[in-house]
């Protein structure tokens, strides 16, 4: 499943369940167990890279970018800033490598902060020198996540974690990754929304496509054309591939949605960690639910219907909610119960 998706976002927000587990439950059903994912990470069939879980063999497609960090050609100002900051703190970087070589894997809190120039930010990373250095060393391919403890990531030398595979040249790797990205999405804009860990472009992968009423250059995976389709009703993680690119989501599904966990409670329309509801080939609503593990209940605060649900759809949604509660090992507290 991870190979088909190409990645899972390792987000530990557990209002219902961690996102990676929700994504896998949505696709594999209640036979999926979070221990399966942890086992695959533990024996390094899957690896965590820049907050994304990927198949270990796919690292060969990323190593050229790591070697060329912070990028090729003319660099944006923010990339130059990162490059200069790492160079100014070369001693700190070498101290971290030395400590990991001797004692790794270790948490960031166990590593020395010998940075001469503090990391400056208006956000939570301000003066978090070791964590920022580790993040940038990970992007450079020098260190890697070896696992996690109850407080976060454990770091080690990348050479101990990453497979010693042949490195695919940068241009070929970009083409292969674009083809896989399109295969996982089915249809996408040639130029999409990028994140620090993942480009959004599919470049010239697949074939040109036109979506009636939607502007822009689109590409489609030809293997998925003219295939039979049988939809079902599914509750999605807010970080699921299907909805992560909010512009693509809006263009394709005309679905109004935002992740509201960073909004004050009074300004939320759908809830802290509302799950998009997929029915067939349409996104039809949002589930506002919270896993109250102390009480042993999945508490449903609201089922937001974009349009009134027919009886069959309402029954299908309630069946999925009950299945989610059962998978979580919780009882179910519905509105009006």
PDB file of N, CA and C in Angstrom, residues 174-225:
ATOM      1  N   UNK A 174      13.801  12.107 -10.915  1.00  0.00           N
ATOM      2  CA  UNK A 174      12.663  13.036 -10.951  1.00  0.00           C
ATOM      3  C   UNK A 174      11.562  12.512 -11.865  1.00  0.00           C
ATOM      4  N   UNK A 175      11.956  11.931 -12.997  1.00  0.00           N
ATOM      5  CA  UNK A 175      10.961  11.378 -13.928  1.00  0.00           C
ATOM      6  C   UNK A 175      10.228  10.197 -13.302  1.00  0.00           C
ATOM      7  N   UNK A 176      10.968   9.291 -12.682  1.00  0.00           N
ATOM      8  CA  UNK A 176      10.346   8.113 -12.076  1.00  0.00           C
ATOM      9  C   UNK A 176       9.415   8.518 -10.934  1.00  0.00           C
ATOM     10  N   UNK A 177       9.860   9.444 -10.121  1.00  0.00           N
ATOM     11  CA  UNK A 177       9.023   9.883  -8.998  1.00  0.00           C
ATOM     12  C   UNK A 177       7.763  10.572  -9.501  1.00  0.00           C
ATOM     13  N   UNK A 178       7.873  11.348 -10.571  1.00  0.00           N
ATOM     14  CA  UNK A 178       6.688  12.000 -11.133  1.00  0.00           C
ATOM     15  C   UNK A 178       5.700  10.961 -11.664  1.00  0.00           C
ATOM     16  N   UNK A 179       6.210   9.928 -12.327  1.00  0.00           N
ATOM     17  CA  UNK A 179       5.333   8.869 -12.833  1.00  0.00           C
ATOM     18  C   UNK A 179       4.625   8.159 -11.687  1.00  0.00           C
ATOM     19  N   UNK A 180       5.339   7.869 -10.624  1.00  0.00           N
ATOM     20  CA  UNK A 180       4.735   7.191  -9.470  1.00  0.00           C
ATOM     21  C   UNK A 180       3.739   8.100  -8.767  1.00  0.00           C
ATOM     22  N   UNK A 181       4.065   9.373  -8.681  1.00  0.00           N
ATOM     23  CA  UNK A 181       3.160  10.328  -8.041  1.00  0.00           C
ATOM     24  C   UNK A 181       1.846  10.394  -8.810  1.00  0.00           C
ATOM     25  N   UNK A 182       1.932  10.450 -10.140  1.00  0.00           N
ATOM     26  CA  UNK A 182       0.720  10.494 -10.942  1.00  0.00           C
ATOM     27  C   UNK A 182      -0.071   9.203 -10.799  1.00  0.00           C
ATOM     28  N   UNK A 183       0.626   8.074 -10.760  1.00  0.00           N
ATOM     29  CA  UNK A 183      -0.072   6.788 -10.614  1.00  0.00           C
ATOM     30  C   UNK A 183      -0.849   6.748  -9.304  1.00  0.00           C
ATOM     31  N   UNK A 184      -0.273   7.334  -8.253  1.00  0.00           N
ATOM     32  CA  UNK A 184      -0.950   7.312  -6.960  1.00  0.00           C
ATOM     33  C   UNK A 184      -2.154   8.248  -6.932  1.00  0.00           C
ATOM     34  N   UNK A 185      -2.101   9.316  -7.723  1.00  0.00           N
ATOM     35  CA  UNK A 185      -3.186  10.296  -7.748  1.00  0.00           C
ATOM     36  C   UNK A 185      -4.218  10.023  -8.838  1.00  0.00           C
ATOM     37  N   UNK A 186      -3.804   9.394  -9.926  1.00  0.00           N
ATOM     38  CA  UNK A 186      -4.707   9.146 -11.055  1.00  0.00           C
ATOM     39  C   UNK A 186      -4.718  10.295 -12.032  1.00  0.00           C
ATOM     40  N   UNK A 187      -4.985  11.487 -11.534  1.00  0.00           N
ATOM     41  CA  UNK A 187      -4.985  12.686 -12.368  1.00  0.00           C
ATOM     42  C   UNK A 187      -4.469  13.846 -11.534  1.00  0.00           C
ATOM     43  N   UNK A 188      -3.672  14.718 -12.139  1.00  0.00           N
ATOM     44  CA  UNK A 188      -3.063  15.820 -11.393  1.00  0.00           C
ATOM     45  C   UNK A 188      -2.623  16.905 -12.362  1.00  0.00           C
ATOM     46  N   UNK A 189      -2.455  18.107 -11.839  1.00  0.00           N
ATOM     47  CA  UNK A 189      -1.887  19.186 -12.639  1.00  0.00           C
ATOM     48  C   UNK A 189      -0.415  18.890 -12.927  1.00  0.00           C
ATOM     49  N   UNK A 190       0.056  19.368 -14.065  1.00  0.00           N
ATOM     50  CA  UNK A 190       1.482  19.231 -14.362  1.00  0.00           C
ATOM     51  C   UNK A 190       2.318  19.871 -13.267  1.00  0.00           C
ATOM     52  N   UNK A 191       1.858  21.024 -12.787  1.00  0.00           N
ATOM     53  CA  UNK A 191       2.529  21.727 -11.698  1.00  0.00           C
ATOM     54  C   UNK A 191       1.578  21.772 -10.523  1.00  0.00           C
ATOM     55  N   UNK A 192       1.979  21.152  -9.420  1.00  0.00           N
ATOM     56  CA  UNK A 192       1.120  21.083  -8.251  1.00  0.00           C
ATOM     57  C   UNK A 192       1.755  21.718  -7.045  1.00  0.00           C
ATOM     58  N   UNK A 193       1.081  21.594  -5.918  1.00  0.00           N
ATOM     59  CA  UNK A 193       1.548  22.172  -4.666  1.00  0.00           C
ATOM     60  C   UNK A 193       2.671  21.314  -4.106  1.00  0.00           C
ATOM     61  N   UNK A 194       3.815  21.943  -3.859  1.00  0.00           N
ATOM     62  CA  UNK A 194       4.970  21.233  -3.322  1.00  0.00           C
ATOM     63  C   UNK A 194       5.095  21.479  -1.828  1.00  0.00           C
ATOM     64  N   UNK A 195       5.688  20.511  -1.135  1.00  0.00           N
ATOM     65  CA  UNK A 195       6.061  20.693   0.262  1.00  0.00           C
ATOM     66  C   UNK A 195       7.570  20.526   0.363  1.00  0.00           C
ATOM     67  N   UNK A 196       8.111  20.773   1.552  1.00  0.00           N
ATOM     68  CA  UNK A 196       9.556  20.646   1.726  1.00  0.00           C
ATOM     69  C   UNK A 196      10.024  19.226   1.413  1.00  0.00           C
ATOM     70  N   UNK A 197       9.169  18.232   1.705  1.00  0.00           N
ATOM     71  CA  UNK A 197       9.581  16.839   1.547  1.00  0.00           C
ATOM     72  C   UNK A 197       9.146  16.222   0.223  1.00  0.00           C
ATOM     73  N   UNK A 198       8.258  16.875  -0.525  1.00  0.00           N
ATOM     74  CA  UNK A 198       7.690  16.229  -1.704  1.00  0.00           C
ATOM     75  C   UNK A 198       7.310  17.267  -2.754  1.00  0.00           C
ATOM     76  N   UNK A 199       7.860  17.171  -3.986  1.00  0.00           N
ATOM     77  CA  UNK A 199       7.394  18.037  -5.070  1.00  0.00           C
ATOM     78  C   UNK A 199       5.934  17.739  -5.389  1.00  0.00           C
ATOM     79  N   UNK A 200       5.235  18.727  -5.894  1.00  0.00           N
ATOM     80  CA  UNK A 200       3.844  18.514  -6.288  1.00  0.00           C
ATOM     81  C   UNK A 200       3.683  18.280  -7.770  1.00  0.00           C
ATOM     82  N   UNK A 201       4.764  18.417  -8.531  1.00  0.00           N
ATOM     83  CA  UNK A 201       4.676  18.331  -9.990  1.00  0.00           C
ATOM     84  C   UNK A 201       4.641  16.878 -10.449  1.00  0.00           C
ATOM     85  N   UNK A 202       3.918  16.654 -11.543  1.00  0.00           N
ATOM     86  CA  UNK A 202       4.013  15.356 -12.221  1.00  0.00           C
ATOM     87  C   UNK A 202       4.678  15.518 -13.587  1.00  0.00           C
ATOM     88  N   UNK A 203       5.079  16.768 -13.912  1.00  0.00           N
ATOM     89  CA  UNK A 203       5.855  17.067 -15.119  1.00  0.00           C
ATOM     90  C   UNK A 203       5.131  16.548 -16.359  1.00  0.00           C
ATOM     91  N   UNK A 204       5.793  15.722 -17.159  1.00  0.00           N
ATOM     92  CA  UNK A 204       5.190  15.211 -18.393  1.00  0.00           C
ATOM     93  C   UNK A 204       4.784  13.749 -18.252  1.00  0.00           C
ATOM     94  N   UNK A 205       4.631  13.275 -17.033  1.00  0.00           N
ATOM     95  CA  UNK A 205       4.189  11.897 -16.820  1.00  0.00           C
ATOM     96  C   UNK A 205       2.781  11.709 -17.374  1.00  0.00           C
ATOM     97  N   UNK A 206       2.472  10.492 -17.785  1.00  0.00           N
ATOM     98  CA  UNK A 206       1.127  10.178 -18.252  1.00  0.00           C
ATOM     99  C   UNK A 206       0.792  10.845 -19.556  1.00  0.00           C
ATOM    100  N   UNK A 207      -0.477  11.198 -19.715  1.00  0.00           N
ATOM    101  CA  UNK A 207      -0.981  11.808 -20.940  1.00  0.00           C
ATOM    102  C   UNK A 207      -1.739  13.089 -20.611  1.00  0.00           C
ATOM    103  N   UNK A 208      -1.798  14.039 -21.579  1.00  0.00           N
ATOM    104  CA  UNK A 208      -2.571  15.264 -21.337  1.00  0.00           C
ATOM    105  C   UNK A 208      -4.043  14.933 -21.103  1.00  0.00           C
ATOM    106  N   UNK A 209      -4.684  15.738 -20.272  1.00  0.00           N
ATOM    107  CA  UNK A 209      -6.100  15.534 -19.974  1.00  0.00           C
ATOM    108  C   UNK A 209      -6.796  16.880 -19.874  1.00  0.00           C
ATOM    109  N   UNK A 210      -8.078  16.875 -20.171  1.00  0.00           N
ATOM    110  CA  UNK A 210      -8.924  18.055 -20.018  1.00  0.00           C
ATOM    111  C   UNK A 210     -10.050  17.690 -19.058  1.00  0.00           C
ATOM    112  N   UNK A 211     -10.257  18.519 -18.048  1.00  0.00           N
ATOM    113  CA  UNK A 211     -11.372  18.336 -17.120  1.00  0.00           C
ATOM    114  C   UNK A 211     -12.390  19.420 -17.411  1.00  0.00           C
ATOM    115  N   UNK A 212     -13.568  19.019 -17.779  1.00  0.00           N
ATOM    116  CA  UNK A 212     -14.599  19.974 -18.180  1.00  0.00           C
ATOM    117  C   UNK A 212     -14.866  20.973 -17.052  1.00  0.00           C
ATOM    118  N   UNK A 213     -14.772  22.261 -17.400  1.00  0.00           N
ATOM    119  CA  UNK A 213     -15.057  23.311 -16.438  1.00  0.00           C
ATOM    120  C   UNK A 213     -13.902  23.679 -15.531  1.00  0.00           C
ATOM    121  N   UNK A 214     -12.738  23.029 -15.704  1.00  0.00           N
ATOM    122  CA  UNK A 214     -11.580  23.309 -14.851  1.00  0.00           C
ATOM    123  C   UNK A 214     -10.409  23.741 -15.728  1.00  0.00           C
ATOM    124  N   UNK A 215      -9.799  24.847 -15.382  1.00  0.00           N
ATOM    125  CA  UNK A 215      -8.691  25.357 -16.174  1.00  0.00           C
ATOM    126  C   UNK A 215      -7.390  24.683 -15.763  1.00  0.00           C
ATOM    127  N   UNK A 216      -6.360  24.880 -16.589  1.00  0.00           N
ATOM    128  CA  UNK A 216      -5.037  24.396 -16.256  1.00  0.00           C
ATOM    129  C   UNK A 216      -4.622  23.187 -17.075  1.00  0.00           C
ATOM    130  N   UNK A 217      -3.331  22.838 -16.949  1.00  0.00           N
ATOM    131  CA  UNK A 217      -2.760  21.686 -17.649  1.00  0.00           C
ATOM    132  C   UNK A 217      -2.799  20.484 -16.725  1.00  0.00           C
ATOM    133  N   UNK A 218      -3.500  19.455 -17.149  1.00  0.00           N
ATOM    134  CA  UNK A 218      -3.673  18.254 -16.347  1.00  0.00           C
ATOM    135  C   UNK A 218      -3.043  17.068 -17.064  1.00  0.00           C
ATOM    136  N   UNK A 219      -2.599  16.103 -16.245  1.00  0.00           N
ATOM    137  CA  UNK A 219      -2.059  14.857 -16.770  1.00  0.00           C
ATOM    138  C   UNK A 219      -2.805  13.699 -16.112  1.00  0.00           C
ATOM    139  N   UNK A 220      -3.031  12.649 -16.871  1.00  0.00           N
ATOM    140  CA  UNK A 220      -3.762  11.490 -16.373  1.00  0.00           C
ATOM    141  C   UNK A 220      -2.909  10.241 -16.551  1.00  0.00           C
ATOM    142  N   UNK A 221      -3.049   9.306 -15.619  1.00  0.00           N
ATOM    143  CA  UNK A 221      -2.389   8.012 -15.733  1.00  0.00           C
ATOM    144  C   UNK A 221      -3.198   7.159 -16.704  1.00  0.00           C
ATOM    145  N   UNK A 222      -2.671   6.854 -17.894  1.00  0.00           N
ATOM    146  CA  UNK A 222      -3.481   6.154 -18.900  1.00  0.00           C
ATOM    147  C   UNK A 222      -3.909   4.762 -18.463  1.00  0.00           C
ATOM    148  N   UNK A 223      -3.180   4.142 -17.538  1.00  0.00           N
ATOM    149  CA  UNK A 223      -3.542   2.794 -17.090  1.00  0.00           C
ATOM    150  C   UNK A 223      -4.862   2.788 -16.333  1.00  0.00           C
ATOM    151  N   UNK A 224      -5.297   3.965 -15.878  1.00  0.00           N
ATOM    152  CA  UNK A 224      -6.533   4.025 -15.095  1.00  0.00           C
ATOM    153  C   UNK A 224      -7.733   4.475 -15.923  1.00  0.00           C
ATOM    154  N   UNK A 225      -7.531   4.719 -17.208  1.00  0.00           N
ATOM    155  CA  UNK A 225      -8.648   5.113 -18.067  1.00  0.00           C
ATOM    156  C   UNK A 225      -9.471   3.889 -18.456  1.00  0.00           C
TER     157      UNK A 225
END
